[in-house]
XYZ file of C-alpha atoms in Angstrom:
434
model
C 3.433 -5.209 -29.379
C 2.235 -7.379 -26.384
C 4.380 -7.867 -23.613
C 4.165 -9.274 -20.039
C 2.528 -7.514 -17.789
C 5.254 -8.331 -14.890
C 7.827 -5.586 -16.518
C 7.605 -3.031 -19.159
C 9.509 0.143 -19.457
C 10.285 2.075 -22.380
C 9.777 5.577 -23.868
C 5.706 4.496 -24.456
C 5.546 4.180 -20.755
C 6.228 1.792 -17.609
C 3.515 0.117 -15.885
C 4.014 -2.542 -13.217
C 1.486 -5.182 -11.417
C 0.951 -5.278 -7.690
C 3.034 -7.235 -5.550
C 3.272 -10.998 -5.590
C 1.404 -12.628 -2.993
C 3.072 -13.405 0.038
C 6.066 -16.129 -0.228
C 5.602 -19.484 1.630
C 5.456 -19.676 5.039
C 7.306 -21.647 7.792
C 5.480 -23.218 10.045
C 6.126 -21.611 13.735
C 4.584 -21.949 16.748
C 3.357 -18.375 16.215
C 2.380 -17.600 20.298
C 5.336 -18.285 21.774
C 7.181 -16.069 19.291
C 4.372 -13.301 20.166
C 4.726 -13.992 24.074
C 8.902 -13.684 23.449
C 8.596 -10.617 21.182
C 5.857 -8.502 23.420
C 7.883 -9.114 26.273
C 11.312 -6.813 24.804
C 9.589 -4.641 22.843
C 7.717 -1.565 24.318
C 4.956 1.326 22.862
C 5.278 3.278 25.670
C 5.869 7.302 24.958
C 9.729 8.604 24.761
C 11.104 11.527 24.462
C 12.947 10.575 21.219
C 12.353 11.372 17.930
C 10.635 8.386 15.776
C 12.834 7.291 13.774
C 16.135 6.387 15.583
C 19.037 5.021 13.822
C 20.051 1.570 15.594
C 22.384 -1.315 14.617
C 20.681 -4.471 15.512
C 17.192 -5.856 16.652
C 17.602 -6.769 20.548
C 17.479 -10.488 20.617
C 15.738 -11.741 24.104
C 18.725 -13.205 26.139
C 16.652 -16.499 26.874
C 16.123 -17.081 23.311
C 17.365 -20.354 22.147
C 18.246 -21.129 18.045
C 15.342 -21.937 17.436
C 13.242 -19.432 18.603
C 15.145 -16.743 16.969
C 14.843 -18.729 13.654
C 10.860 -18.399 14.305
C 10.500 -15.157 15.409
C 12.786 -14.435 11.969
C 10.724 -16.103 9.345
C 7.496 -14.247 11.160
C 8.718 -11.073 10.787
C 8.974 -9.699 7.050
C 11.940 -7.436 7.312
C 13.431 -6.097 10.334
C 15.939 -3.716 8.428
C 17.431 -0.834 10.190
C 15.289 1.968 10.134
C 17.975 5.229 9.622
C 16.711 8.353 8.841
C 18.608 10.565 5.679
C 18.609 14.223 6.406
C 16.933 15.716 3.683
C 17.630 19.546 2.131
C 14.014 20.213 2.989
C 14.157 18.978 6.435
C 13.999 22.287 7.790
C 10.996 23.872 6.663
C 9.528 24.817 9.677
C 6.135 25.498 7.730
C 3.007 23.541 8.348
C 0.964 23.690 5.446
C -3.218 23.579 6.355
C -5.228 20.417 6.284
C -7.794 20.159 3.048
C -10.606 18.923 3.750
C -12.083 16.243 1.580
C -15.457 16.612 0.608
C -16.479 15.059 -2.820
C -19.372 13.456 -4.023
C -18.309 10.207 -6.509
C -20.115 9.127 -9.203
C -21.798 5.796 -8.590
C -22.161 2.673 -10.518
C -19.679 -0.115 -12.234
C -19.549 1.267 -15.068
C -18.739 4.713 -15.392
C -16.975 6.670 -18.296
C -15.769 10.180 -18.780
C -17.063 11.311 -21.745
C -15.015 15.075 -21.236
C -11.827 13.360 -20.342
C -8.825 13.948 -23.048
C -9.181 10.796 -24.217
C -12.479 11.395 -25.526
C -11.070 15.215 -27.251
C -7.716 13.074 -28.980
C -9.473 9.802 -29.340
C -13.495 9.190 -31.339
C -13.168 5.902 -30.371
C -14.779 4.407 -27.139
C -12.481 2.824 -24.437
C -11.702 -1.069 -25.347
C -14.253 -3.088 -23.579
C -13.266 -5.500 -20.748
C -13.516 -8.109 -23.004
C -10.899 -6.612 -25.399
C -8.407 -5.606 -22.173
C -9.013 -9.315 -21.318
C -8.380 -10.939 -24.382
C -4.517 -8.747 -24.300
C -3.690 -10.209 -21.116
C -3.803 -13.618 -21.913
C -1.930 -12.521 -24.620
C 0.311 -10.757 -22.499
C 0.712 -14.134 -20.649
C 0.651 -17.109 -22.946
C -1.718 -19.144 -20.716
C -4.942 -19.880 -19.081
C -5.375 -19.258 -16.513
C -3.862 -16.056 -15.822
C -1.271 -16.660 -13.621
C -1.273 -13.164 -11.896
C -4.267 -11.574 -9.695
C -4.248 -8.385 -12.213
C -2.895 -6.850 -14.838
C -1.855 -3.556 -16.309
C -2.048 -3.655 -20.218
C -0.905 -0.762 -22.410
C -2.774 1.044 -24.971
C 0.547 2.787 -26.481
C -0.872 4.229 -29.415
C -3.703 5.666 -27.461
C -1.921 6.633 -24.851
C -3.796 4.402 -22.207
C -3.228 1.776 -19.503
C -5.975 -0.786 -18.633
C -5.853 -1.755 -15.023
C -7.643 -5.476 -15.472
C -8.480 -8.161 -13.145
C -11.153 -9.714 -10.740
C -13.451 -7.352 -8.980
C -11.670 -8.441 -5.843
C -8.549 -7.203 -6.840
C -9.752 -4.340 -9.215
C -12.009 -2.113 -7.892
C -14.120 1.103 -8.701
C -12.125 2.828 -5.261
C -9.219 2.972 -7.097
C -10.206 5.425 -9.749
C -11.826 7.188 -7.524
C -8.609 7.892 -5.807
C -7.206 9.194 -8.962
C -10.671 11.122 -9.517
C -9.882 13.074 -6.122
C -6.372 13.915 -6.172
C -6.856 15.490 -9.480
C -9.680 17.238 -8.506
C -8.089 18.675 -5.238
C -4.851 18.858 -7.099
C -5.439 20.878 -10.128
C -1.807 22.305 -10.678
C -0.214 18.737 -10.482
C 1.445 18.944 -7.000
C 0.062 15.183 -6.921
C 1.631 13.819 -10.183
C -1.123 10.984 -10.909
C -2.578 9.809 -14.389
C -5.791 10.900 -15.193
C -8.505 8.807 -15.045
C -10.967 8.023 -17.974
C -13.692 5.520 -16.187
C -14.217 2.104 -14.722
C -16.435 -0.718 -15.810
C -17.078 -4.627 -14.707
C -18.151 -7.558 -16.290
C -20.986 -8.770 -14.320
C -20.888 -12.203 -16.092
C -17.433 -13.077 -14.702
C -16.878 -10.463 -12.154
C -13.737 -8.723 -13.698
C -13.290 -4.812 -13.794
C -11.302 -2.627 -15.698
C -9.895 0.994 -14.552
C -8.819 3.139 -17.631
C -6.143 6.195 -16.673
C -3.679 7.748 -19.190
C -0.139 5.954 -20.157
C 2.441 7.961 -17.706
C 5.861 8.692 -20.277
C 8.922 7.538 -18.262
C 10.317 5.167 -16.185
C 9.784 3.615 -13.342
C 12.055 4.247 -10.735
C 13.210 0.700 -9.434
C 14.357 0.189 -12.992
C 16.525 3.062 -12.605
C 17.178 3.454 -9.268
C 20.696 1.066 -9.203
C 21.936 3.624 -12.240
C 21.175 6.644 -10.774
C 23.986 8.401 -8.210
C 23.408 9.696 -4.787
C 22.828 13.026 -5.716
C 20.051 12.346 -8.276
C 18.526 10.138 -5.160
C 18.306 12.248 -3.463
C 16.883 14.698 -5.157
C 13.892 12.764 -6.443
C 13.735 11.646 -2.355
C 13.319 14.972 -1.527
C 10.450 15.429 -4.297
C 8.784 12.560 -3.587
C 9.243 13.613 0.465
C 7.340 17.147 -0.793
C 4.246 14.969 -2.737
C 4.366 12.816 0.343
C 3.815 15.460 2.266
C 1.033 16.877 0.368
C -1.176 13.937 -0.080
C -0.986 13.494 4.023
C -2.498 16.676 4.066
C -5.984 15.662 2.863
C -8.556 15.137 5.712
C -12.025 13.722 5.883
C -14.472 16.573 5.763
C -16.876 15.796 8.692
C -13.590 15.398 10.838
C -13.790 18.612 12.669
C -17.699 16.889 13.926
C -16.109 13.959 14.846
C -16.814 11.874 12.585
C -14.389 10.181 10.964
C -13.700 6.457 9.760
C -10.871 4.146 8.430
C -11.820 2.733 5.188
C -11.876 4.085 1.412
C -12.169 7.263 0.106
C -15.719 6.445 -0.503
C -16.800 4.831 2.803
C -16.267 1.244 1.493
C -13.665 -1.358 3.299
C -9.649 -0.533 2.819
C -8.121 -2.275 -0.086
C -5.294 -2.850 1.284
C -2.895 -6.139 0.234
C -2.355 -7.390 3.559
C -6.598 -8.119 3.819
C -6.858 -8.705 0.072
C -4.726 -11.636 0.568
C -6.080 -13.271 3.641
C -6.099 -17.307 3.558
C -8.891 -19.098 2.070
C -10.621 -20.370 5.718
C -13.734 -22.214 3.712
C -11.518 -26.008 5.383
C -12.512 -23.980 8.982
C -15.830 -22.663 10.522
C -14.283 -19.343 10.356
C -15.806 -16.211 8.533
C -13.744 -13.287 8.216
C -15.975 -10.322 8.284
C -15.022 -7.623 5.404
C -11.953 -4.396 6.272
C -14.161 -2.253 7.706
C -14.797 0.730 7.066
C -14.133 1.044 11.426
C -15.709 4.044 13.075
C -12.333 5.031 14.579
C -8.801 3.629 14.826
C -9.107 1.570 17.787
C -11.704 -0.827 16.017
C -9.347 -0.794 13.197
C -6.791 -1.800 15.483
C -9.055 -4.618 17.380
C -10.032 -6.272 13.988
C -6.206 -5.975 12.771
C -5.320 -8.083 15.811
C -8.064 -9.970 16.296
C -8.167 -11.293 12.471
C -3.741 -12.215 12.774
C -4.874 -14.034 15.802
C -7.680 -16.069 14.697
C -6.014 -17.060 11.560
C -3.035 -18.626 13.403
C -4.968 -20.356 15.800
C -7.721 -21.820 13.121
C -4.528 -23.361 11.147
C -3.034 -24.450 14.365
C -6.317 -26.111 15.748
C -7.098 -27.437 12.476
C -3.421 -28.920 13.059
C -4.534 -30.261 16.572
C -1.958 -28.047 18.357
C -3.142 -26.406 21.668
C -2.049 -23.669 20.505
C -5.371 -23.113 18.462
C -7.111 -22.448 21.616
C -5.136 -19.638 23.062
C -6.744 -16.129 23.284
C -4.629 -13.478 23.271
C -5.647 -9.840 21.389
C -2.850 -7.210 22.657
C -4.749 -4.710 20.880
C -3.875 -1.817 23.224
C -0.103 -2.357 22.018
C -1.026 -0.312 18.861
C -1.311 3.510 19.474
C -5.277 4.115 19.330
C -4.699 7.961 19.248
C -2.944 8.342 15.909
C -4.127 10.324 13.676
C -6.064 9.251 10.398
C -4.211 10.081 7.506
C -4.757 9.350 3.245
C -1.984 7.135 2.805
C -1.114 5.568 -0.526
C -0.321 2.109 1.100
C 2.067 0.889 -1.712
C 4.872 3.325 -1.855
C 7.526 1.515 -3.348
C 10.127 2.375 -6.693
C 8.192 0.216 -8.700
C 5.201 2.836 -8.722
C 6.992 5.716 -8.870
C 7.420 7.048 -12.780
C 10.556 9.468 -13.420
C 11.631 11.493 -16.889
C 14.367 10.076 -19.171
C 17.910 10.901 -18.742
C 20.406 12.934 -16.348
C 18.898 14.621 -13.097
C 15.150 13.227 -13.523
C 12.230 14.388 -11.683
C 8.637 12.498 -10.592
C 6.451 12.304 -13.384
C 3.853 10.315 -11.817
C 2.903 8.239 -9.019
C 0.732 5.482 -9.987
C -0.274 1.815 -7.707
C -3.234 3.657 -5.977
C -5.616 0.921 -5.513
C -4.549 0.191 -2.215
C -4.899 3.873 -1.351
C -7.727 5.118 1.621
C -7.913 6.706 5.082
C -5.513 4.847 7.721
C -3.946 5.237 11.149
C -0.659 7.533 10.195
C 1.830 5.103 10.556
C 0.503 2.461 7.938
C 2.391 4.212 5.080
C 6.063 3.661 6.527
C 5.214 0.368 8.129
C 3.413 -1.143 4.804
C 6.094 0.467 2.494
C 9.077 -1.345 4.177
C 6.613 -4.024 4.344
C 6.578 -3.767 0.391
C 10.305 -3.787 0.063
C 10.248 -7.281 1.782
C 8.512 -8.896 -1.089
C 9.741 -7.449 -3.984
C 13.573 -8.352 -3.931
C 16.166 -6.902 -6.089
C 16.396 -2.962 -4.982
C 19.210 -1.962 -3.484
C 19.003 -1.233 0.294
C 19.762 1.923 0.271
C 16.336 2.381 -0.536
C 14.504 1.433 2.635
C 17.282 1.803 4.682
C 18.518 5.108 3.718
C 15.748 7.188 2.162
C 12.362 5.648 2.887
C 12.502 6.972 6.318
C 13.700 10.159 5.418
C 10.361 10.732 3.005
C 8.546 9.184 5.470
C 9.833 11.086 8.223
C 7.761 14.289 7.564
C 5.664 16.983 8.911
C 5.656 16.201 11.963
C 5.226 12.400 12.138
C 7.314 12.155 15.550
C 3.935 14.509 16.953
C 1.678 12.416 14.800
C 2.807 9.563 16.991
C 2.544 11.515 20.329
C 5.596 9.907 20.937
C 5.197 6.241 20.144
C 8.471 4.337 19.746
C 8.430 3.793 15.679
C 10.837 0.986 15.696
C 8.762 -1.219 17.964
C 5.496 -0.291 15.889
C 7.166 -1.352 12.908
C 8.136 -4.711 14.609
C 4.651 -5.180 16.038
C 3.171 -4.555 13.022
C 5.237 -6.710 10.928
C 4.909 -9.838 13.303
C 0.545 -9.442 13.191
C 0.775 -9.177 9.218
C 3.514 -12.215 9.445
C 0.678 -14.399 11.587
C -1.679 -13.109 8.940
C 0.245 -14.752 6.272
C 1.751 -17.578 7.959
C -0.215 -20.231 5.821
C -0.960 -22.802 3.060
């Protein structure tokens, strides 16, 4: 049976898409709004914890309307961020770093010939032609309306990650590839993976991984009651945990970078889906990978800026020739942590029935090495543009699985409210456009 990629869930298996790109924007005079927001908020160590429970954002007192109404359709979501006390809370246990040292097997077009598919299954993987041909199946028209696409294999108990090799990439199985390498007695629930390979002719890829058997959480999550939330919050908060414990391997030389898992630039949504700047004399040089978090940092800053003063020049406001790059308002001394960079209900997989538990966590192609903060700040960044879940979700447990061994020292301090804010309003400039 073919059905649309956008939502499937049924005792076969769930699968979901990536997030929908970025709604419209409203067009702001986006350096005032920075000049009025970096002026009341700080970065400046405290002696609190990180995550603070607080009823409002402060509003500048010299704010008019209209400023307020800019500086609110900048920033994605400035929801509360208040922390749930979790059972597990209390281990006082820190568990070792593990390193990561693992050579990947090159090429576009790689298969595992010793994978389970290939001891159930005689018959090769379906070629990217075949994956192709279900997806515009899948969606009734050319061309395909979504950047990529997750297509079933039911009966063979496989799901086809398809799409351009800008939006499907090798990285992502390799991310699978490692966690169940380092993971061998599933503390990291992830499918396995069974190969990539790309089209050269057209430039589209296809990742192959095994069906996961549930459902995905945001399709249960408004049925389920607070005590079966939170226990699969505390789960997730212990699988969290574990995957923050990986560590590059030449780290204790000094040598360590932000990027992929295999030394290529991050993956991540928020630079997938930069504007198209060929109307501009602007080239936007590729995510890194940045030989330390303070690069990351200056081309983070430095690429929000740029963007909203090449559509405001373009425009013929002044405001195109301001240079401003606040860089040193992001903490440079984080650490660098493997962060999953999509951790939202939609790709989190949980059994049937009464009290269910995490089956799998799937959605890793945004996954790589980034400054420790980027997982809470780009999962509530997620809940902003998928609408629908309840708010419980990133208002009441996100932080608490979030909040974990030892993030408030991770910070060394940092405020994580204002973080959050800053980092929402430079993604917001990113995507203030067409």
């Amino acid at each position: 049976m073919l059905v649309n990629p956008a939502h499937y869930s049924s005792s076969q298996g769930p699968f979901h898409q990536p997030s929908p790109p970025p709604p419209q924007a409203v067009e702001v005079d986006p350096f005032q709004s920075l000049y009025d927001s970096l002026a009341n908020l700080t970065l400046t160590a405290t002696a609190s914890p990180l995550l603070l429970p607080h009823s409002s954002t402060t509003t500048p007192s010299n704010h008019n309307a209209s400023a307020a109404a800019e500086e609110e359709a900048i920033i994605p979501d400035a929801a509360p961020i208040v922390s749930l006390p979790l059972s597990s809370r209390n281990d006082d246990t820190t568990p070792p770093p593990i390193p990561v040292n693992i050579i990947f097997p090159p090429g576009d077009n790689v298969v595992f010939a010793h994978s389970s598919y290939y001891r159930q299954f005689r018959e090769q993987l379906p070629s990217v032609l075949h994956v192709r041909t279900q997806a515009i199946l899948s969606a009734g028209r050319l061309p395909l309306p979504s950047p990529s696409y997750l297509i079933p294999f039911p009966g063979q108990g496989l799901l086809a990650h398809y799409g351009p090799d800008s939006n499907v990439t090798a990285t992502e199985g390799k991310n699978l590839l490692l966690l169940r390498q380092i993971f061998k007695n599933g503390e990291i629930p992830v499918p396995e993976v069974y190969g990539w390979r790309r089209d050269a002719e057209n430039g589209e890829r296809v990742v192959y991984t095994s069906l996961p058997q549930g459902n995905t959480l945001e399709d249960r999550w408004g049925g389920l009651t607070d005590v079966e939330k939170t226990s699969v919050c505390e789960e997730l908060r212990g699988i969290v945990r574990t995957w923050r414990r990986l560590e590059q391997g030449d780290k204790h030389r000094g040598r360590e970078i932000v990027g992929s898992i295999d030394n290529t630039p991050l993956n991540d949504q928020i630079f997938r889906l930069l504007p198209n700047t060929s109307n501009s004399k602007m080239t936007l040089p590729p995510p890194g990978p940045f030989p330390n978090v303070s690069n990351f940092h200056s081309y983070f800053v430095a690429t929000a800026v740029a963007i909203s003063q090449s559509r405001h020049a373009r425009a013929g406001n002044q405001a195109g020739e301001v240079n401003y790059q606040p860089h040193h308002l992001l903490p440079d001394n984080v650490p660098i942590t493997f962060t999953h960079g999509a951790l939202h209900p939609r790709n989190v997989i949980i059994s049937e029935g009464p009290n269910p538990r995490v089956v799998s966590i799937i959605g890793w192609e945004q996954a790589g090495w980034y400054p420790a903060y980027w997982e809470l700040c780009k999962a509530r960044w997620e809940c902003s543009q998928r609408k629908g879940l309840a708010s419980d979700w990133e208002t009441r447990y996100l932080p608490a699985i979030l909040n974990l061994d030892g993030f408030g020292l991770e910070m060394q301090g940092w405020n994580g409210r204002a973080l959050c804010q800053y980092w929402d309003y430079f993604v917001g400039l990113m995507h203030q456009w067409e």
